């Protein structure tokens, strides 16, 4: 199967790119609609929680599904769920019912689809791609996603100015349908070995075995602890910067578009950098560099008083994320046994979907009491400090080494 890996990965990434573009249009439209209509940290927090909490509850189960069943079909089913929900919402908006709570509900449904997709995609890529090409493929995927994230806010901002929300929803339905057709008709990937076998243990026994696997591998536990702390600290910079811009610089849509463009351009450059450079030989060293840059950028968000320098720092923030995402993903793909990849990525998705909303339960309401800048400065300092704890972990530094350098 991996003899045709280039064709398969191109088809797979093409389907995901098409689907992501439509989803991003809706994501930005919802985020900006709520931001501009309410300018409330509490309302933003509710939206964020609706977009993450369902993922938290479903991810452990979705991880087991990704190990037990055909991963391609799981991705198709998730795309179909999101498309169907979006179509229904478009009809409701079309007949004139436009309550904010409907957008919260849409965020929750999309989160359920994401919960199924994330572990399935993370486990499917190493099923297609040779191990020595994983960094390049994940780096390229990061650049492609960043390019979509560059184009989608501009497209979403333009569409919001000339058309209605329901028309943007319909675009997402069409792109999801195209992605599903590409996966079903053109991408020929057999199910992985465990999915082809008759399951010898119960579903919950599989779930338990996944957690036992994580507990018995100390590097995974430690890795998840560091990532969990990072998610908590990153929540203000990730979710409150659009609100900060509307309060500190102005509530024009073009300003929100500009910071998203700056972020996406940075992400593209970071993905290209990882594609050609690949990071340091030790993946933990690359993640440490990312933590240092992210911490510095977050701190800088809190002290900048001019908009365009702020947008430039947002670009640097975006550039640093592939230096975190790519080595973190590849580290797990290289070191976790294939039959457990879905469950491990499921737990990772659960952490990301729970800890950021938990952070926003604190930071969101606080943003209505104090300046957002006062939240960004300390979280930036703490992220910077966390980098030194990461590189000081012998267990993680050892697992981050290339296989040729690891202790036998």
Short mmCIF file of C-alpha atoms in Angstrom, two decimals:
data_model
loop_
_atom_site.label_atom_id
_atom_site.label_comp_id
_atom_site.label_asym_id
_atom_site.label_seq_id
_atom_site.Cartn_x
_atom_site.Cartn_y
_atom_site.Cartn_z
CA UNK A 1 0.00 0.00 0.00
CA UNK A 2 2.83 2.40 0.80
CA UNK A 3 4.22 1.88 -2.72
CA UNK A 4 1.49 4.29 -3.86
CA UNK A 5 1.83 6.52 -0.83
CA UNK A 6 2.39 9.76 -2.77
CA UNK A 7 -0.83 9.37 -4.75
CA UNK A 8 -2.77 8.33 -1.64
CA UNK A 9 -1.52 11.16 0.55
CA UNK A 10 -2.19 13.75 -2.19
CA UNK A 11 -5.78 12.52 -2.53
CA UNK A 12 -6.26 12.38 1.23
CA UNK A 13 -4.84 15.85 1.87
CA UNK A 14 -6.85 17.23 -1.05
CA UNK A 15 -10.09 15.92 0.44
CA UNK A 16 -9.19 17.33 3.86
CA UNK A 17 -8.25 20.69 2.36
CA UNK A 18 -11.57 21.01 0.53
CA UNK A 19 -13.49 20.08 3.66
CA UNK A 20 -11.39 22.38 5.84
CA UNK A 21 -11.97 25.37 3.58
CA UNK A 22 -15.75 25.11 3.89
CA UNK A 23 -15.53 24.48 7.62
CA UNK A 24 -13.25 27.48 8.08
CA UNK A 25 -15.66 29.77 6.27
CA UNK A 26 -18.38 28.77 8.74
CA UNK A 27 -16.03 28.88 11.73
CA UNK A 28 -14.94 32.46 11.07
CA UNK A 29 -18.45 33.57 10.18
CA UNK A 30 -19.77 32.23 13.49
CA UNK A 31 -16.86 33.63 15.53
CA UNK A 32 -17.07 37.09 14.01
CA UNK A 33 -20.87 37.19 14.13
CA UNK A 34 -20.80 36.51 17.87
CA UNK A 35 -17.84 38.85 18.47
CA UNK A 36 -19.31 41.80 16.57
CA UNK A 37 -22.87 41.28 17.83
CA UNK A 38 -22.04 40.88 21.52
CA UNK A 39 -18.43 42.03 22.19
CA UNK A 40 -18.70 39.88 25.30
CA UNK A 41 -16.05 37.66 26.84
CA UNK A 42 -18.77 35.52 28.42
CA UNK A 43 -20.52 34.93 25.10
CA UNK A 44 -17.20 34.06 23.45
CA UNK A 45 -16.52 31.64 26.30
CA UNK A 46 -19.90 29.94 25.84
CA UNK A 47 -19.19 29.57 22.13
CA UNK A 48 -15.76 28.11 22.79
CA UNK A 49 -17.09 25.67 25.40
CA UNK A 50 -19.80 24.49 22.99
CA UNK A 51 -17.07 23.92 20.42
CA UNK A 52 -14.86 21.85 22.68
CA UNK A 53 -16.79 20.09 25.43
CA UNK A 54 -18.46 17.56 23.07
CA UNK A 55 -15.00 16.67 21.78
CA UNK A 56 -13.85 16.02 25.34
CA UNK A 57 -16.61 13.51 26.03
CA UNK A 58 -16.48 11.75 22.66
CA UNK A 59 -12.70 11.65 22.02
CA UNK A 60 -11.85 8.61 24.20
CA UNK A 61 -14.55 6.58 22.45
CA UNK A 62 -13.58 7.94 19.03
CA UNK A 63 -10.00 6.86 19.68
CA UNK A 64 -11.18 3.28 20.17
CA UNK A 65 -13.24 3.52 16.96
CA UNK A 66 -10.13 4.68 15.08
CA UNK A 67 -8.30 1.54 16.24
CA UNK A 68 -11.20 -0.90 15.73
CA UNK A 69 -12.82 0.30 12.50
CA UNK A 70 -11.95 1.59 9.03
CA UNK A 71 -10.40 5.01 9.59
CA UNK A 72 -11.30 6.37 6.16
CA UNK A 73 -14.97 5.58 6.67
CA UNK A 74 -14.92 7.22 10.10
CA UNK A 75 -13.63 10.43 8.50
CA UNK A 76 -16.37 10.24 5.85
CA UNK A 77 -19.04 9.75 8.52
CA UNK A 78 -17.77 12.75 10.49
CA UNK A 79 -17.82 14.95 7.37
CA UNK A 80 -21.37 13.79 6.62
CA UNK A 81 -22.56 14.57 10.17
CA UNK A 82 -21.17 18.10 10.00
CA UNK A 83 -22.55 18.71 6.51
CA UNK A 84 -26.04 17.49 7.47
CA UNK A 85 -26.13 19.70 10.58
CA UNK A 86 -24.90 22.70 8.60
CA UNK A 87 -27.56 22.15 5.95
CA UNK A 88 -30.32 22.06 8.59
CA UNK A 89 -28.98 25.25 10.20
CA UNK A 90 -28.88 26.97 6.80
CA UNK A 91 -32.56 26.15 6.26
CA UNK A 92 -33.46 27.46 9.72
CA UNK A 93 -31.60 30.72 9.05
CA UNK A 94 -33.23 30.95 5.62
CA UNK A 95 -36.71 31.01 7.15
CA UNK A 96 -35.65 33.86 9.44
CA UNK A 97 -34.79 32.23 12.77
CA UNK A 98 -31.35 33.61 13.74
CA UNK A 99 -30.89 33.13 17.47
CA UNK A 100 -27.33 33.08 18.89
CA UNK A 101 -27.98 29.75 20.62
CA UNK A 102 -28.30 28.10 17.22
CA UNK A 103 -24.68 29.01 16.51
CA UNK A 104 -23.69 27.53 19.86
CA UNK A 105 -25.50 24.31 18.90
CA UNK A 106 -23.76 24.28 15.51
CA UNK A 107 -20.40 24.60 17.24
CA UNK A 108 -21.27 21.61 19.42
CA UNK A 109 -22.21 19.42 16.43
CA UNK A 110 -19.03 20.39 14.60
CA UNK A 111 -17.09 19.47 17.74
CA UNK A 112 -18.61 15.98 17.67
CA UNK A 113 -17.45 15.55 14.09
CA UNK A 114 -13.99 16.83 14.96
CA UNK A 115 -13.79 14.36 17.86
CA UNK A 116 -14.22 11.49 15.42
CA UNK A 117 -11.96 12.94 12.73
CA UNK A 118 -8.92 13.95 14.81
CA UNK A 119 -7.78 10.52 16.08
CA UNK A 120 -8.74 8.89 12.78
CA UNK A 121 -6.66 11.35 10.73
CA UNK A 122 -3.72 11.16 13.14
CA UNK A 123 -3.71 7.36 12.94
CA UNK A 124 -4.40 7.16 9.19
CA UNK A 125 -1.43 9.26 8.01
CA UNK A 126 1.29 6.84 9.27
CA UNK A 127 -0.82 4.02 7.79
CA UNK A 128 -0.27 5.62 4.36
CA UNK A 129 3.13 7.33 4.65
CA UNK A 130 6.58 5.75 5.21
CA UNK A 131 8.00 6.62 8.64
CA UNK A 132 10.95 8.59 7.27
CA UNK A 133 8.54 10.89 5.37
CA UNK A 134 6.23 11.69 8.28
CA UNK A 135 7.89 14.99 9.20
CA UNK A 136 7.75 16.27 5.61
CA UNK A 137 4.14 15.18 5.16
CA UNK A 138 2.99 16.67 8.46
CA UNK A 139 4.93 19.85 7.69
CA UNK A 140 3.34 20.06 4.23
CA UNK A 141 -0.08 19.39 5.75
CA UNK A 142 0.52 22.21 8.21
CA UNK A 143 1.32 24.60 5.35
CA UNK A 144 -1.75 23.52 3.38
CA UNK A 145 -3.98 24.02 6.41
CA UNK A 146 -2.38 27.40 7.05
CA UNK A 147 -2.98 28.43 3.43
CA UNK A 148 -6.64 27.55 3.87
CA UNK A 149 -6.66 29.53 7.10
CA UNK A 150 -5.13 32.46 5.18
CA UNK A 151 -7.73 32.40 2.42
CA UNK A 152 -10.80 31.48 4.47
CA UNK A 153 -10.91 34.55 6.78
CA UNK A 154 -10.54 36.85 3.78
CA UNK A 155 -13.21 34.91 1.90
CA UNK A 156 -15.44 34.77 4.99
CA UNK A 157 -15.06 38.51 5.65
CA UNK A 158 -15.89 39.28 2.01
CA UNK A 159 -18.86 36.92 1.98
CA UNK A 160 -20.23 38.39 5.22
CA UNK A 161 -20.21 41.81 3.55
CA UNK A 162 -22.10 40.71 0.43
CA UNK A 163 -24.27 37.75 1.43
CA UNK A 164 -26.04 36.07 4.32
CA UNK A 165 -24.92 33.54 6.91
CA UNK A 166 -27.11 30.83 5.41
CA UNK A 167 -25.35 31.10 2.04
CA UNK A 168 -22.00 30.58 3.76
CA UNK A 169 -23.49 27.50 5.43
CA UNK A 170 -24.51 26.14 2.01
CA UNK A 171 -20.94 26.55 0.73
CA UNK A 172 -19.74 24.35 3.59
CA UNK A 173 -22.29 21.67 2.63
CA UNK A 174 -20.99 21.62 -0.95
CA UNK A 175 -17.31 21.40 0.05
CA UNK A 176 -18.06 18.59 2.50
CA UNK A 177 -19.88 16.66 -0.24
CA UNK A 178 -16.88 17.03 -2.59
CA UNK A 179 -14.51 15.82 0.14
CA UNK A 180 -16.67 12.77 0.82
CA UNK A 181 -16.76 11.86 -2.88
CA UNK A 182 -12.95 12.12 -3.15
CA UNK A 183 -12.48 9.81 -0.17
CA UNK A 184 -15.06 7.23 -1.23
CA UNK A 185 -14.44 7.12 -4.98
CA UNK A 186 -10.77 7.93 -5.54
CA UNK A 187 -8.86 7.03 -2.37
CA UNK A 188 -8.22 3.30 -2.20
CA UNK A 189 -6.90 2.46 1.27
CA UNK A 190 -7.63 -0.91 2.86
CA UNK A 191 -8.57 -0.96 6.50
CA UNK A 192 -5.64 -1.48 8.87
CA UNK A 193 -5.05 -4.98 10.24
CA UNK A 194 -6.93 -4.60 13.53
CA UNK A 195 -10.02 -3.28 11.72
CA UNK A 196 -10.03 -6.35 9.46
CA UNK A 197 -9.88 -8.78 12.35
CA UNK A 198 -12.80 -10.02 14.37
CA UNK A 199 -12.64 -8.11 17.64
CA UNK A 200 -11.67 -10.53 20.41
CA UNK A 201 -12.30 -8.15 23.31
CA UNK A 202 -15.20 -5.89 24.21
CA UNK A 203 -15.31 -2.22 23.33
CA UNK A 204 -14.70 -1.10 26.91
CA UNK A 205 -11.88 -3.61 27.27
CA UNK A 206 -10.24 -1.95 24.26
CA UNK A 207 -10.75 1.43 25.90
CA UNK A 208 -9.16 0.16 29.11
CA UNK A 209 -6.21 -1.35 27.22
CA UNK A 210 -5.58 2.03 25.61
CA UNK A 211 -5.32 3.77 28.98
CA UNK A 212 -3.14 0.97 30.36
CA UNK A 213 -0.84 1.41 27.36
CA UNK A 214 -0.51 5.13 28.11
CA UNK A 215 0.08 4.53 31.84
CA UNK A 216 2.75 1.92 31.12
CA UNK A 217 4.65 4.26 28.80
CA UNK A 218 5.96 7.04 31.02
CA UNK A 219 7.01 9.30 28.18
CA UNK A 220 3.39 9.55 26.94
CA UNK A 221 2.15 10.57 30.39
CA UNK A 222 4.86 13.21 30.77
CA UNK A 223 4.34 14.42 27.23
CA UNK A 224 0.62 14.87 27.84
CA UNK A 225 1.29 16.79 31.08
CA UNK A 226 3.49 19.31 29.26
CA UNK A 227 0.99 19.65 26.42
CA UNK A 228 -1.87 20.05 28.91
CA UNK A 229 -0.13 22.93 30.69
CA UNK A 230 0.61 24.52 27.34
CA UNK A 231 -3.06 24.33 26.31
CA UNK A 232 -4.12 26.08 29.51
CA UNK A 233 -1.58 28.86 29.08
CA UNK A 234 -2.34 29.27 25.37
CA UNK A 235 -6.09 29.80 25.79
CA UNK A 236 -6.01 33.64 26.18
CA UNK A 237 -3.80 34.13 23.11
CA UNK A 238 -5.81 31.60 21.12
CA UNK A 239 -9.31 32.86 21.91
CA UNK A 240 -9.21 36.37 23.35
CA UNK A 241 -7.01 38.17 20.81
CA UNK A 242 -9.95 38.90 18.41
CA UNK A 243 -11.85 40.40 21.34
CA UNK A 244 -8.71 42.33 22.36
CA UNK A 245 -8.46 43.77 18.85
CA UNK A 246 -12.10 44.94 18.82
CA UNK A 247 -11.66 46.63 22.20
CA UNK A 248 -8.20 48.13 21.77
CA UNK A 249 -7.96 48.92 18.05
CA UNK A 250 -11.50 48.98 16.62
CA UNK A 251 -14.38 46.66 15.72
CA UNK A 252 -13.99 46.76 11.92
CA UNK A 253 -14.12 43.35 10.23
CA UNK A 254 -10.95 44.12 8.26
CA UNK A 255 -8.93 44.25 11.51
CA UNK A 256 -10.10 40.77 12.48
CA UNK A 257 -9.31 39.62 8.96
CA UNK A 258 -5.83 41.19 9.12
CA UNK A 259 -4.75 39.36 12.27
CA UNK A 260 -6.05 36.06 10.91
CA UNK A 261 -4.13 36.68 7.68
CA UNK A 262 -0.98 37.48 9.65
CA UNK A 263 -1.41 34.33 11.71
CA UNK A 264 -2.02 32.18 8.63
CA UNK A 265 0.94 33.57 6.69
CA UNK A 266 3.10 32.72 9.69
CA UNK A 267 1.64 29.20 9.79
CA UNK A 268 2.38 28.72 6.10
CA UNK A 269 6.00 29.81 6.54
CA UNK A 270 6.33 27.59 9.62
CA UNK A 271 4.98 24.60 7.72
CA UNK A 272 7.36 25.26 4.81
CA UNK A 273 10.20 25.57 7.30
CA UNK A 274 9.35 22.19 8.82
CA UNK A 275 9.01 20.64 5.35
CA UNK A 276 12.49 21.69 4.23
CA UNK A 277 14.34 21.86 7.55
CA UNK A 278 12.50 19.20 9.54
CA UNK A 279 13.47 20.72 12.87
CA UNK A 280 16.34 19.75 15.13
CA UNK A 281 17.30 16.07 15.20
CA UNK A 282 15.70 15.85 18.63
CA UNK A 283 12.02 16.67 18.33
CA UNK A 284 11.85 17.99 21.90
CA UNK A 285 14.44 20.64 21.02
CA UNK A 286 12.20 21.93 18.22
CA UNK A 287 9.21 22.02 20.56
CA UNK A 288 11.29 23.91 23.12
CA UNK A 289 12.12 26.57 20.53
CA UNK A 290 8.43 26.84 19.75
CA UNK A 291 7.55 27.35 23.43
CA UNK A 292 10.13 30.15 23.68
CA UNK A 293 8.75 31.97 20.64
CA UNK A 294 5.09 31.47 21.63
CA UNK A 295 5.78 32.75 25.14
CA UNK A 296 7.57 35.82 23.78
CA UNK A 297 4.77 36.58 21.30
CA UNK A 298 2.04 36.16 23.93
CA UNK A 299 3.86 38.55 26.26
CA UNK A 300 4.28 41.03 23.39
CA UNK A 301 0.53 40.95 22.63
CA UNK A 302 0.06 42.40 26.09
CA UNK A 303 2.34 45.39 25.66
CA UNK A 304 1.91 46.48 22.01
CA UNK A 305 -0.18 49.60 21.49
CA UNK A 306 -0.17 49.84 17.66
CA UNK A 307 -2.23 47.59 15.39
CA UNK A 308 0.17 46.76 12.56
CA UNK A 309 3.07 45.71 14.83
CA UNK A 310 0.46 43.61 16.68
CA UNK A 311 -0.48 41.91 13.38
CA UNK A 312 3.22 41.28 12.66
CA UNK A 313 3.68 39.57 16.03
CA UNK A 314 0.60 37.48 15.23
CA UNK A 315 2.52 36.31 12.16
CA UNK A 316 5.47 35.25 14.32
CA UNK A 317 3.04 33.48 16.66
CA UNK A 318 1.62 31.57 13.70
CA UNK A 319 5.09 30.65 12.44
CA UNK A 320 6.00 29.09 15.78
CA UNK A 321 3.00 26.73 15.94
CA UNK A 322 4.18 24.24 13.26
CA UNK A 323 7.42 24.02 15.24
CA UNK A 324 5.22 22.66 18.05
CA UNK A 325 2.49 20.75 16.17
CA UNK A 326 4.64 18.88 13.66
CA UNK A 327 7.26 17.37 16.02
CA UNK A 328 4.57 16.63 18.64
CA UNK A 329 2.48 14.70 16.11
CA UNK A 330 5.44 12.87 14.55
CA UNK A 331 6.84 11.96 17.98
CA UNK A 332 3.66 10.04 18.73
CA UNK A 333 3.34 8.57 15.24
CA UNK A 334 6.91 7.25 15.42
CA UNK A 335 6.85 5.86 18.93
CA UNK A 336 3.31 4.58 19.55
CA UNK A 337 2.36 1.14 18.24
CA UNK A 338 -0.01 1.33 15.25
CA UNK A 339 -2.86 -0.53 16.97
CA UNK A 340 -2.89 2.08 19.76
CA UNK A 341 -2.44 5.26 17.72
CA UNK A 342 -6.16 6.03 17.54
CA UNK A 343 -6.60 5.78 21.30
CA UNK A 344 -3.50 7.86 22.03
CA UNK A 345 -4.61 10.58 19.61
CA UNK A 346 -8.09 10.33 21.12
CA UNK A 347 -6.71 11.15 24.57
CA UNK A 348 -4.66 13.98 23.07
CA UNK A 349 -7.82 15.37 21.47
CA UNK A 350 -9.63 15.02 24.80
CA UNK A 351 -6.93 17.06 26.53
CA UNK A 352 -6.96 19.81 23.92
CA UNK A 353 -10.74 19.96 23.97
CA UNK A 354 -11.05 20.13 27.74
CA UNK A 355 -8.11 22.17 29.00
CA UNK A 356 -8.59 25.16 26.71
CA UNK A 357 -12.25 25.56 27.70
CA UNK A 358 -11.26 25.11 31.35
CA UNK A 359 -8.77 27.90 30.84
CA UNK A 360 -11.49 30.03 29.22
CA UNK A 361 -13.86 29.37 32.14
CA UNK A 362 -11.31 31.39 34.11
CA UNK A 363 -9.89 33.77 31.50
CA UNK A 364 -13.16 34.50 29.61
CA UNK A 365 -15.19 36.03 32.46
CA UNK A 366 -12.01 37.65 33.79
CA UNK A 367 -11.64 39.39 30.40
CA UNK A 368 -14.85 41.29 31.18
CA UNK A 369 -13.34 42.53 34.45
CA UNK A 370 -9.71 43.30 33.60
CA UNK A 371 -7.87 44.21 30.43
CA UNK A 372 -7.04 41.27 28.20
CA UNK A 373 -3.47 42.58 28.08
CA UNK A 374 -3.14 41.78 31.78
CA UNK A 375 -3.98 38.14 31.00
CA UNK A 376 -1.57 37.83 28.09
CA UNK A 377 1.52 39.12 29.87
CA UNK A 378 1.68 36.51 32.69
CA UNK A 379 0.64 33.58 30.47
CA UNK A 380 3.38 34.56 28.02
CA UNK A 381 5.98 34.59 30.79
CA UNK A 382 4.84 31.19 32.10
CA UNK A 383 4.93 29.63 28.61
CA UNK A 384 8.48 30.92 28.17
CA UNK A 385 9.49 29.38 31.49
CA UNK A 386 7.80 26.07 30.58
CA UNK A 387 10.26 25.66 27.70
CA UNK A 388 13.11 25.14 30.15
CA UNK A 389 11.20 22.45 32.04
CA UNK A 390 10.48 20.70 28.74
CA UNK A 391 14.11 20.54 27.63
CA UNK A 392 15.08 19.54 31.17
CA UNK A 393 12.97 16.36 31.04
CA UNK A 394 15.39 13.47 30.42
CA UNK A 395 12.56 11.07 29.57
CA UNK A 396 11.16 13.30 26.82
CA UNK A 397 14.56 14.31 25.46
CA UNK A 398 15.43 10.61 25.16
CA UNK A 399 12.23 9.71 23.28
CA UNK A 400 12.65 12.75 21.07
CA UNK A 401 15.97 11.49 19.70
CA UNK A 402 16.25 9.86 16.25
CA UNK A 403 16.01 6.07 16.48
CA UNK A 404 19.71 5.71 15.64
CA UNK A 405 20.67 7.71 18.76
CA UNK A 406 18.25 6.22 21.30
CA UNK A 407 19.48 4.04 24.15
CA UNK A 408 18.94 0.35 23.45
#
